[in-house]
Every structure is written in structure tokens, then in C-alpha cells.
XYZ file of C-alpha atoms in Angstrom:
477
model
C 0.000 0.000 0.000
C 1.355 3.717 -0.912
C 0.183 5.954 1.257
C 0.500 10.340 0.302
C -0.305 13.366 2.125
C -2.070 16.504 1.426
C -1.520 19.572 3.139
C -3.903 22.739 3.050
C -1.899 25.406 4.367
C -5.167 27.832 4.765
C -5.910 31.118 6.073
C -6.868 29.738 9.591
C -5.324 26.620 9.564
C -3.340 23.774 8.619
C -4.756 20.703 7.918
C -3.269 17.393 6.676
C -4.876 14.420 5.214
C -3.200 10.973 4.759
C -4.606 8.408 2.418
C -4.046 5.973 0.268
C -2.937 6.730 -3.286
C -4.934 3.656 -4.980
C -8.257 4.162 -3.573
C -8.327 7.283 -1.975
C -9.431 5.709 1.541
C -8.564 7.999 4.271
C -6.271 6.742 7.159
C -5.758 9.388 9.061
C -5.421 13.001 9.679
C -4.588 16.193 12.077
C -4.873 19.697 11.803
C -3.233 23.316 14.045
C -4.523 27.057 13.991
C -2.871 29.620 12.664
C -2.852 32.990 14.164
C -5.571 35.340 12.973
C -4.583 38.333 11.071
C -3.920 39.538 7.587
C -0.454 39.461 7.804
C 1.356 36.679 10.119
C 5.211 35.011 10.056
C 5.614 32.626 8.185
C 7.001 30.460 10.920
C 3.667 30.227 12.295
C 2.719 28.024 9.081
C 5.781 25.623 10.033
C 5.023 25.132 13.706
C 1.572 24.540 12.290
C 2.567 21.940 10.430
C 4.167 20.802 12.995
C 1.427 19.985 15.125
C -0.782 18.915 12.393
C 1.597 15.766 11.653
C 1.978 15.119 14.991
C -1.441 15.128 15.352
C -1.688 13.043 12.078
C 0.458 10.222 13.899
C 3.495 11.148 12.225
C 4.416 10.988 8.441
C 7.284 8.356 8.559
C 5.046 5.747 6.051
C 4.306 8.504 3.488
C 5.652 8.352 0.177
C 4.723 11.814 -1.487
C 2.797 14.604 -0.029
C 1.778 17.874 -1.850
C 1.033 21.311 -0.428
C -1.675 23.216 -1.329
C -2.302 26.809 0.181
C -4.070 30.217 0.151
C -3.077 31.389 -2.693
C -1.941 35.248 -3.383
C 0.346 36.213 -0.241
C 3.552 37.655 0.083
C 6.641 36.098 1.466
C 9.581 38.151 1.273
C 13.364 36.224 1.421
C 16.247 37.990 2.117
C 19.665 36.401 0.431
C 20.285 33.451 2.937
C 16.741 32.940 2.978
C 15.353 34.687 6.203
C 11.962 36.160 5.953
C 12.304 40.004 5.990
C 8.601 40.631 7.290
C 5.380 39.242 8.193
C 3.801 37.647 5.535
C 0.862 39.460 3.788
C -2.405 37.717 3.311
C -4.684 37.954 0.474
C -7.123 39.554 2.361
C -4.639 42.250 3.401
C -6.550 44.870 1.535
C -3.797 48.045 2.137
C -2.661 47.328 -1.609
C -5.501 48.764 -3.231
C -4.219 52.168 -3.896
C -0.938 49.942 -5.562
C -3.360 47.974 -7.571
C -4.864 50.987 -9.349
C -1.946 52.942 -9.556
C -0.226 49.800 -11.385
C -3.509 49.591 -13.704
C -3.198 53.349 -14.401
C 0.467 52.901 -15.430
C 0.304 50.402 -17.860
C -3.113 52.089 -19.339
C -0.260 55.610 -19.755
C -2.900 56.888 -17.053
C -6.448 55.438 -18.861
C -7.604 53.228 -16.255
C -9.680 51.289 -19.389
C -6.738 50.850 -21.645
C -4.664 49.551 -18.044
C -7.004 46.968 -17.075
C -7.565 45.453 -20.743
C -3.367 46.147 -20.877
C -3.228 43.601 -17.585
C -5.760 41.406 -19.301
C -4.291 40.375 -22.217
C -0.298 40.004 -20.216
C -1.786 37.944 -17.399
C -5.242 37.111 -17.509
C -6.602 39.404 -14.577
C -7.026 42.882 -13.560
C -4.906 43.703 -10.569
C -6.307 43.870 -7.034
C -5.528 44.214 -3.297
C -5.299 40.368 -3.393
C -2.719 39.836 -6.166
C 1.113 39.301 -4.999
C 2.185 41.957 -7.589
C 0.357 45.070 -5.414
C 1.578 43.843 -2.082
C 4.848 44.006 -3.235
C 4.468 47.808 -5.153
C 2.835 48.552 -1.460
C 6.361 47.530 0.022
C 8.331 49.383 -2.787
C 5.907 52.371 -1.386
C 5.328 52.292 2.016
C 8.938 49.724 3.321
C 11.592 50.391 0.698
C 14.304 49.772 3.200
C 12.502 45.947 3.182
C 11.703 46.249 -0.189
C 15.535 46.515 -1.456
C 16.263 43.462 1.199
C 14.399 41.336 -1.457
C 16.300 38.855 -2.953
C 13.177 35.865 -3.271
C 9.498 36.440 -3.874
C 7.489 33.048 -2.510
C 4.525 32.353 -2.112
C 2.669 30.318 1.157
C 2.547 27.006 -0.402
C 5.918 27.651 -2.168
C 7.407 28.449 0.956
C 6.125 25.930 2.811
C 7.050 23.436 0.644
C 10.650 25.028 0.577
C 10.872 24.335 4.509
C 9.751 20.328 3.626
C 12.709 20.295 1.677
C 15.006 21.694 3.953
C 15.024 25.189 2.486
C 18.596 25.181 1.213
C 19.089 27.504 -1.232
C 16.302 29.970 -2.741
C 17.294 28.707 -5.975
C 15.362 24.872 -5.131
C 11.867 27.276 -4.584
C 9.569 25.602 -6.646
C 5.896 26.547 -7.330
C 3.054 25.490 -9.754
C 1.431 27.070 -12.243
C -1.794 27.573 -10.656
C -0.770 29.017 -7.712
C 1.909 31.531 -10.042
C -1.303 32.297 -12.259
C -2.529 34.971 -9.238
C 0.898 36.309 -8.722
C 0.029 39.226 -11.044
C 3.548 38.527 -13.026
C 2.550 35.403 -14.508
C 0.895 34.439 -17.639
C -1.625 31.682 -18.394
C -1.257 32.571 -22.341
C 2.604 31.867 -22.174
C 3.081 30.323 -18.994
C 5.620 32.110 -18.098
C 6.872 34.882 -15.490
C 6.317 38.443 -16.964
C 9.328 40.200 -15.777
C 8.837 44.060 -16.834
C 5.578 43.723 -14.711
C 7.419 42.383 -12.289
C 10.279 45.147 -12.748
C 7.912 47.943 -13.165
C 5.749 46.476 -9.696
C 9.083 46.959 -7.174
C 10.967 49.545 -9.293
C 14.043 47.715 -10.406
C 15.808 47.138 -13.130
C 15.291 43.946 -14.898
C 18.941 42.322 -14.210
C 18.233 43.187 -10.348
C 14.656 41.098 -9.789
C 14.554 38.599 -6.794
C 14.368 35.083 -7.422
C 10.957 33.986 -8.351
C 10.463 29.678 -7.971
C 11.066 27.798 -10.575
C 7.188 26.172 -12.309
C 6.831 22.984 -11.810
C 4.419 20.721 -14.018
C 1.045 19.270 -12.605
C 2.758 15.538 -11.797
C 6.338 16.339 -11.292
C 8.388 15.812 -8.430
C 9.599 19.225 -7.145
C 12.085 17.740 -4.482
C 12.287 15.329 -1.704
C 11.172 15.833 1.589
C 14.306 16.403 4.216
C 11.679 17.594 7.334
C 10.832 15.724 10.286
C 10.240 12.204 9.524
C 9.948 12.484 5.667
C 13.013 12.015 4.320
C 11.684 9.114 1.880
C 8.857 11.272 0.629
C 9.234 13.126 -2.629
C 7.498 16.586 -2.796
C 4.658 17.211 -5.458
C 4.273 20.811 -7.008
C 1.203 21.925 -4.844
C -1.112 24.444 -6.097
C -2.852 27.281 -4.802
C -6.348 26.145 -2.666
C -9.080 26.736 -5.296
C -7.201 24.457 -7.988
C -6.210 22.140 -4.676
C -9.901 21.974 -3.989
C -11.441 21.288 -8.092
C -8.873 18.062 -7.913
C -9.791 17.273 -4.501
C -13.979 17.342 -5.139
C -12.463 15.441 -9.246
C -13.702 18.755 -11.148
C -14.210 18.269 -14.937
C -14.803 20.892 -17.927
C -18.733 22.105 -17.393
C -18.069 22.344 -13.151
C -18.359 24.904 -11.447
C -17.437 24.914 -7.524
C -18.753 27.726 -5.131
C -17.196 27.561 -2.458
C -18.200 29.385 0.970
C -15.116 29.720 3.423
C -13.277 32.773 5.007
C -13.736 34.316 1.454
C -16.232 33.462 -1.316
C -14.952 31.767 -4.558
C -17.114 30.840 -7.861
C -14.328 28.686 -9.886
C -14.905 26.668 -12.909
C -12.963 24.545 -15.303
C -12.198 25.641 -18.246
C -9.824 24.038 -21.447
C -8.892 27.507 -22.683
C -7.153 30.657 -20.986
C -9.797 33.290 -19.921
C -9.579 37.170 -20.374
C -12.002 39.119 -18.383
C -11.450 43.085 -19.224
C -14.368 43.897 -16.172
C -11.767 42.627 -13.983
C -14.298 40.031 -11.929
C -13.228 37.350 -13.384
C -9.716 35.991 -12.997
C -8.213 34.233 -15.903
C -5.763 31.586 -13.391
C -4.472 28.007 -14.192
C -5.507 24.979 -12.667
C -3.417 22.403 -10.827
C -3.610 19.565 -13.735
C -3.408 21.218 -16.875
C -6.509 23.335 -17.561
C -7.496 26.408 -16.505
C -9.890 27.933 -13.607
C -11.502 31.168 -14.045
C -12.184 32.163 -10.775
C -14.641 35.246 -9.265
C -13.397 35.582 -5.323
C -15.301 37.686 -2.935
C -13.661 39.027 0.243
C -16.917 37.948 2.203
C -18.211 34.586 2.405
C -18.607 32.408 5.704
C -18.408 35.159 8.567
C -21.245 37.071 7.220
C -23.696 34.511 7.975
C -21.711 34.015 10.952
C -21.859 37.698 12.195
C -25.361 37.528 11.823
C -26.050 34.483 13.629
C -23.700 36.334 16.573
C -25.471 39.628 16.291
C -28.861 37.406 17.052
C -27.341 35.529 19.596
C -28.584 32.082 18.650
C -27.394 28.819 18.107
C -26.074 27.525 14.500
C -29.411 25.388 14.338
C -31.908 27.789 15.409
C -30.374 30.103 12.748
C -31.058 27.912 10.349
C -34.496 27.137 11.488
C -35.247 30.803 11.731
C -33.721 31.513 7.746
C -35.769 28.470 6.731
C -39.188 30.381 8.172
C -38.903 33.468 6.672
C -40.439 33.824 2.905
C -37.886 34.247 0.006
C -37.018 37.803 -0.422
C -37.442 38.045 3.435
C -40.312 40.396 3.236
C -38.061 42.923 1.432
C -35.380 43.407 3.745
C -32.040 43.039 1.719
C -28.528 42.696 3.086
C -25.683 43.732 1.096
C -22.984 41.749 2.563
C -19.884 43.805 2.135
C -18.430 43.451 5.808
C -14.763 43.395 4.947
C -14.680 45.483 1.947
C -15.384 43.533 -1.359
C -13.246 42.239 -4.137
C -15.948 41.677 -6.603
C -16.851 43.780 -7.180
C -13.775 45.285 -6.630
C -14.439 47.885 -3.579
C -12.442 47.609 -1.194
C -13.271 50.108 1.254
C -17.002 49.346 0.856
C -19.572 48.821 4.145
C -22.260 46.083 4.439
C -25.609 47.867 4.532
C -29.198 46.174 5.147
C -31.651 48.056 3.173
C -35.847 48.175 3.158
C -36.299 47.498 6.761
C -39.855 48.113 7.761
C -41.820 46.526 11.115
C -43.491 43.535 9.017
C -39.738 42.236 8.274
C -38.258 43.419 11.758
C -37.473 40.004 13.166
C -34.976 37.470 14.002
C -35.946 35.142 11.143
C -36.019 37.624 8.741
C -32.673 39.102 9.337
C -31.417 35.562 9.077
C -32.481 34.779 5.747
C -31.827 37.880 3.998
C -28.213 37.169 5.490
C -28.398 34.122 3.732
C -30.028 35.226 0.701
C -27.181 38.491 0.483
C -23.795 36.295 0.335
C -25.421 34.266 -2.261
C -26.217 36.852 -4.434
C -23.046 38.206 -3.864
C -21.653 34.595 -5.447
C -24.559 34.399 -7.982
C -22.730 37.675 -9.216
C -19.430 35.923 -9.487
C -21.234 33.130 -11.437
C -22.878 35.349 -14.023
C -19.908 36.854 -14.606
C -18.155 33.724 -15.372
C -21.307 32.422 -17.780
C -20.801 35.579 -19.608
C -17.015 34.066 -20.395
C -19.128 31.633 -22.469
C -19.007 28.896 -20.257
C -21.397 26.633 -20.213
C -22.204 25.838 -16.355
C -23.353 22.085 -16.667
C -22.958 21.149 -12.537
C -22.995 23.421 -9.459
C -21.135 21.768 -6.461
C -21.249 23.626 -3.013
C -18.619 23.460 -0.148
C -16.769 24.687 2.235
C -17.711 25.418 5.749
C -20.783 27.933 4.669
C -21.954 25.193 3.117
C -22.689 23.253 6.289
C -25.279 25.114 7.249
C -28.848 23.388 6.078
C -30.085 27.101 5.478
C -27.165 28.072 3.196
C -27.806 24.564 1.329
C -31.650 24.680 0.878
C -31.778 28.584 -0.366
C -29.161 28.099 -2.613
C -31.101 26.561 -5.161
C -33.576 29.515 -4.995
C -30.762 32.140 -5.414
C -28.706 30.608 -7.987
C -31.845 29.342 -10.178
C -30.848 25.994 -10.621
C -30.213 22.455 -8.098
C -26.635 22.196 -6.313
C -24.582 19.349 -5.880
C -23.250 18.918 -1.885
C -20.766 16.483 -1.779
C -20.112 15.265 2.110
C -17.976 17.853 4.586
C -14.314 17.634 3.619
C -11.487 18.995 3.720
C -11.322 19.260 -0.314
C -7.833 21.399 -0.928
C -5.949 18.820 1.384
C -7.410 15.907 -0.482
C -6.430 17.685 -3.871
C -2.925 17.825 -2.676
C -3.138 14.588 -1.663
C -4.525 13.280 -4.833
C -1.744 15.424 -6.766
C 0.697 13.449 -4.421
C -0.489 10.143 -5.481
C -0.415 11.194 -9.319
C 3.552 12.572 -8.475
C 4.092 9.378 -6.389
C 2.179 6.446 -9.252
C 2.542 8.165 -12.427
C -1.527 8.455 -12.961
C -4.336 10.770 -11.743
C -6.068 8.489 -9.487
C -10.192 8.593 -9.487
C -11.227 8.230 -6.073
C -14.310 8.161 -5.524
C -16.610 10.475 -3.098
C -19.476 8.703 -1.606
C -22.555 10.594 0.315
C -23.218 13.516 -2.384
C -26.478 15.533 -2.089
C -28.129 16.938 -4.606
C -30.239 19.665 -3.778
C -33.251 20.768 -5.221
C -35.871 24.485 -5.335
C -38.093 26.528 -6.969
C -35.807 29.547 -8.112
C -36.959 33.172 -6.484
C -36.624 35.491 -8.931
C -37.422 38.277 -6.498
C -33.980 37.675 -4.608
C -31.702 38.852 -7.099
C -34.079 41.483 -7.900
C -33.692 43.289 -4.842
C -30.192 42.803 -4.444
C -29.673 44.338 -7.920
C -31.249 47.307 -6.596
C -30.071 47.994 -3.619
C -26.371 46.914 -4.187
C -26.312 49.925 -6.596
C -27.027 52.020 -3.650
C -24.085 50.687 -1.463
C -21.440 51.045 -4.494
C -22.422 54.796 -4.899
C -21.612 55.369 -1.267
C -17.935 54.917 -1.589
């Protein structure tokens, strides 16, 4: 038997799967916190791991193991390889005046001409999130950090740097998914785009830091020298989204929405996508395709602040959702809590709108919760459809997607059934999955027992009202 590991390096955690590369059969796992934050040492990641294989039972009878991790972030290397600052997080929104002051540049000052310029070089329109504006914010705001910079890594790359002993910044190895939301690499040529990259920290080009080199979907990208894997060889990883479509066994025509600390709509795609609107990110997948992606800043802790604000359990929140009408009686919530990515307003405010006495109550703040972050993602998937892709399945996970309230008014909101496959942890069992194809040669098909499909009558009048009111809360800032 040939067992592999997956590891999700997340925003809140690290979680590690073990299973076995024939059949997919899980034998074991463990998981650690990571400190809260939008910008945290990277350190913190390792110690996380750490735990997480401890609590896994060790990793001594693993054979390959891939990392997979939130993608975007910033880890700056000095020359012998120390990190220079805290990491920054995607959701580290302090970029955002660098992200439209690099789309102004390349646009000679037309904001239009920038955005379709960024397009057609890498697939996306810059934002807060992208690796290329955190590092113009250090070129801004740290310069004396800035000109330490002599590697660019991502998490995952970084991490999977330390699991092979993190020698020399030369062994750095990424994958082309997780490059594809740098903001300096393209999914046309796959390849780095150094002059963005140049123009992004102010250097010239013979004096950029060492980006890592990108590794192909199924090769081996070093051998693991950490604790109690040095007979394990390292896959590629990928960034969590494209971790995630091979983890839930994604094909062209699926689209995954997937309700965590952010929201993402990502679907699979055979051909490169260009999005000039800027909603729509044109990335790579982890096996050889391509996922268009929409991302929202908000997703999970929405509901979540809600269900605090009314000071009830997770199951009478659902309840309550469940027993007001769709449409909630009119009351709206615009769910922009954190800011917003798409659409891209970052210093946006949440807002509930058409509040009257008839809809003043628990159960109809609760649905119209609900009903706001999914119209928030139905957003992200109309903008992808209008790529020309033709949505054919609509699978729903992540830890929104636990809650029976979230699952039965999706259907309503997004006009059409959703498939639920069982709670996972879907980005760990991608990289584990990539491990086994490093590790056997093949892309294994494991299969996923206990998949829901569920069914409703769509409610026009949900996205009808959000339309309208949204409008309101974009003019505001």
C-alpha cells in the first residue's frame, strides 16, 4: 500500500490528510490554527505543520505529499533565505491604492486601456489580493525591506521550501496555478512576466529577486528532508481553489462555489480566460486546464456575524432563515463586511436596506443574510457564464456550506439544483490526490461517496432586490 499526504496550508489553519494513493481511503489526519490576522510570520505556518503531523500520527510511512495553500500572499526572502517581514495575506486589503496605480500605469494613465493592458499580459485585472500590489505597497510604504528582497514566494511555495530543507532559494519551486494569481505570470505563455514584475518593485530587470522555478502538474519538485519524511518526494502543490477542483475530481462544465473565510465561484475551463471587467480571474488549474475564478472578500463570517449579532445557536439560525419567505419580506442585506473584491471595492460597508416593522425580526434578518452572500456569489457566477461557459454542474462546499439554510436557499438564489458532496477537507485531499499522481505516475479517481443533490423553486425576487439595492451601497464609496 502507498500511502500520500495533502496539506492545506489555509488562512486559519493547517490541515493534513493521509490516504491511500490507490483508492483514496482515508487513514488518518490532524490539523493546528494559525494565528488570525492579515499578515502573520511565516514560521507560524511551520510550527503549524508541525502539530498537524503530529497530530496526524506522524508521516514516517508517506511516500509523497503535496502542499496546497491560500493562494496570493507575500513572502519576502532575504539572500540566505530569512523572511524580511510578516507575511501578507490575500485579504490584506492596504494594496488597493498599488493595484490601481499599477492599472493606471500600464493604461499611460487610462484606467480602461490599463485593465484590458493587464488582461491580455496575465489574464486578470490587478487587485488588493494579487502578490504583484503587495509588493508595489512595500516598494511604497517599506523600501528599506523592499531593497532586502532577494526571493518572492509564495505560502505554499514556501512551505514546501521548509519540507525540503530550504537550502538555497534557488530549489523554490511553485506550480502554475498558484503563479497564475501572482500578477507577473501568464496563463497565455506560462511564463513569469518580468517588466511587470520590474515595473511592480521599481528595479531594473537584471536586479529582480528570485521567483520559484514552475513545476508541471505531476512532477516531483524535491524530496522531503523535514521531520520524519526524508523518503517522501514533494509534489508541485497548487494554490487552494485548484487544490480543492482536484480534490472534489472537477471536470470541464463544473463549477465549484465555495463558501469559506472568502467566497470563490471557480470553474474549469480548457482555454485561458480574459475578463477586461476585472471580476473574473483568468488563473491556471493544478492539472493542466485552466480555472476562471470570481473571489469575494466575504463569504462564511457574514452569515456568521449575523447568527452572533442574534445571539442564537447555528441550528436555530437555520431554522429561523428556513421560516422566513424568500425575499425576506423585502429586507435586503448587502454583505460587504470586509470590503469587497468583486466587485472590486475595497473600502465598501455592508448595509441592510428596506427594513420596515413587518420584516423586523430574528428570522427575517437571518435569511436575507443568507439570501445576500449568495447573491453576492450568484454575481461571481454570471460573470463567469458571460465568459461563455457553459455551467453544466454546481457543487457547493466549504464550511458555509454546512449550514442546512445556506444549502436549501441556494437553489432559490442561484436558479438551478446544487450538488453537496459530504464535509471535507477538499484542498488537502487535492494535494493529496496530486501526491499520489507525483508518487504512481496516474491521476487516481477516487471516488466520493454521500453527495447531495439539492433541489428548489428559483426566487426570482432575490436577485431582484439585491440588484437594486447593491447599486445604492457602491455609490456610497
Amino acid at each position: 500500500m502507498t500511502l500520500v499526504a495533502g496539506v492545506d496550508t489555509s488562512t486559519q489553519s493547517c490541515k493534513i490528510v493521509i490516504r491511500d494513493a490507490a483508492t483514496g481511503e482515508p487513514h488518518r489526519s490532524g490539523r493546528a490554527a494559525h494565528p488570525e490576522g492579515t499578515e502573520v510570520d511565516p514560521a507560524a505556518w511551520w510550527q503549524a505543520f508541525l502539530t498537524a503531523a503530529d497530530a496526524a500520527g506522524g508521516l514516517d510511512d508517506v511516500e509523497a505529499i503535496s502542499v496546497g495553500g491560500q493562494q496570493h500572499g507575500l513572502v519576502a526572502l532575504d539572500g540566505e533565505g530569512q523572511v524580511i517581514r510578516p507575511a501578507l495575506l490575500w485579504n490584506d486589503t492596504r494594496s488597493a491604492g498599488a493595484a490601481e496605480r499599477l492599472i493606471a500605469e500600464l493604461g499611460n494613465g487610462d484606467r480602461t486601456a490599463g485593465a484590458r493592458a493587464w488582461v491580455n499580459a496575465i489574464g486578470s485585472v490587478p487587485v488588493a489580493s494579487l502578490t504583484i500590489t503587495k509588493l508595489r505597497w512595500l516598494a511604497e510604504s517599506e523600501p528599506a525591506n523592499a531593497a532586502r528582497i532577494a526571493a518572492v514566494a509564495l505560502p505554499h511555495d514556501w512551505l514546501t521550501w521548509k519540507l525540503a530543507g530550504a537550502r538555497s532559494l534557488e530549489e523554490l519551486v511553485t506550480d502554475r496555478s498558484d503563479a497564475s494569481g501572482t500578477g507577473y505570470w501568464s496563463p497565455f505563455t506560462e511564463g513569469y512576466q518580468l517588466e511587470l514584475l520590474a515595473d511592480a518593485l521599481g528595479r531594473p530587470s537584471d536586479r529582480l529577486p528570485i521567483l520559484p522555478r514552475v513545476a508541471g502538474p505531476s512532477e516531483v519538485a524535491g524530496e522531503a528532508t523535514g521531520r520524519g519524511l526524508s523518503n517522501a518526494v514533494l509534489g508541485p502543490g497548487g494554490g487552494d481553489n485548484a487544490a480543492a477542483a482536484l480534490g472534489l475530481g472537477l471536470r470541464q462544465g463544473d463549477v465549484a462555489i465555495s463558501i469559506g473565510t472568502s467566497g470563490v465561484v471557480s470553474a474549469i475551463s480548457s482555454v485561458p480566460v480574459a475578463d477586461e471587467s476585472g471580476l473574473v480571474a483568468g488563473f491556471a488549474d493544478a492539472a493542466g486546464s485552466y480555472l476562471p475564478l470570481a473571489c469575494t472578500l466575504n463569504g462564511a463570517r457574514v452569515v456568521e456575524a449575523v447568527r452572533a449579532f442574534l445571539g442564537v445557536s447555528y441550528e436555530e439560525f437555520d431554522r429561523l432563515a428556513l421560516s422566513a419567505p424568500p425575499g425576506s419580506d423585502g429586507l435586503v442585506m448587502v454583505p460587504y463586511l470586509e470590503g469587497e473584491r468583486t466587485p472590486n471595492k475595497p473600502h465598501a460597508a455592508g448595509a441592510w436596506h428596506g427594513w420596515r416593522l413587518g420584516n423586523s425580526t430574528p428570522a427575517h434578518a437571518a435569511r436575507a443574510a443568507v439570501e445576500g452572500l449568495l447573491a453576492l456569489l450568484a454575481d461571481g457566477l454570471s460573470a463567469i457564464e458571460r465568459q461563455g461557459l457553459d455551467v453544466q454542474r454546481l457543487f457547493l462546499i466549504g464550511g458555509g456550506a454546512k449550514s442546512e439554510a445556506v444549502r436549501r436557499i441556494a437553489p432559490t438564489v442561484f436558479g438551478r439544483d446544487v450538488i453537496v458532496p459530504p464535509p471535507g477537507e477538499y484542498v488537502a485531499d487535492g494535494a493529496a490526490r496530486q501526491a499520489a499522481w507525483v508518487a504512481t505516475g496516474e491521476l487516481p479517481d477516487w471516488p466520493r461517496e454521500g453527495t447531495r443533490v439539492v433541489a428548489g423553486e428559483p426566487a426570482a425576487v432575490v436577485r431582484q432586490q439585491y440588484d437594486e439595492v447593491k447599486e445604492l451601497t457602491l455609490g456610497a464609496r
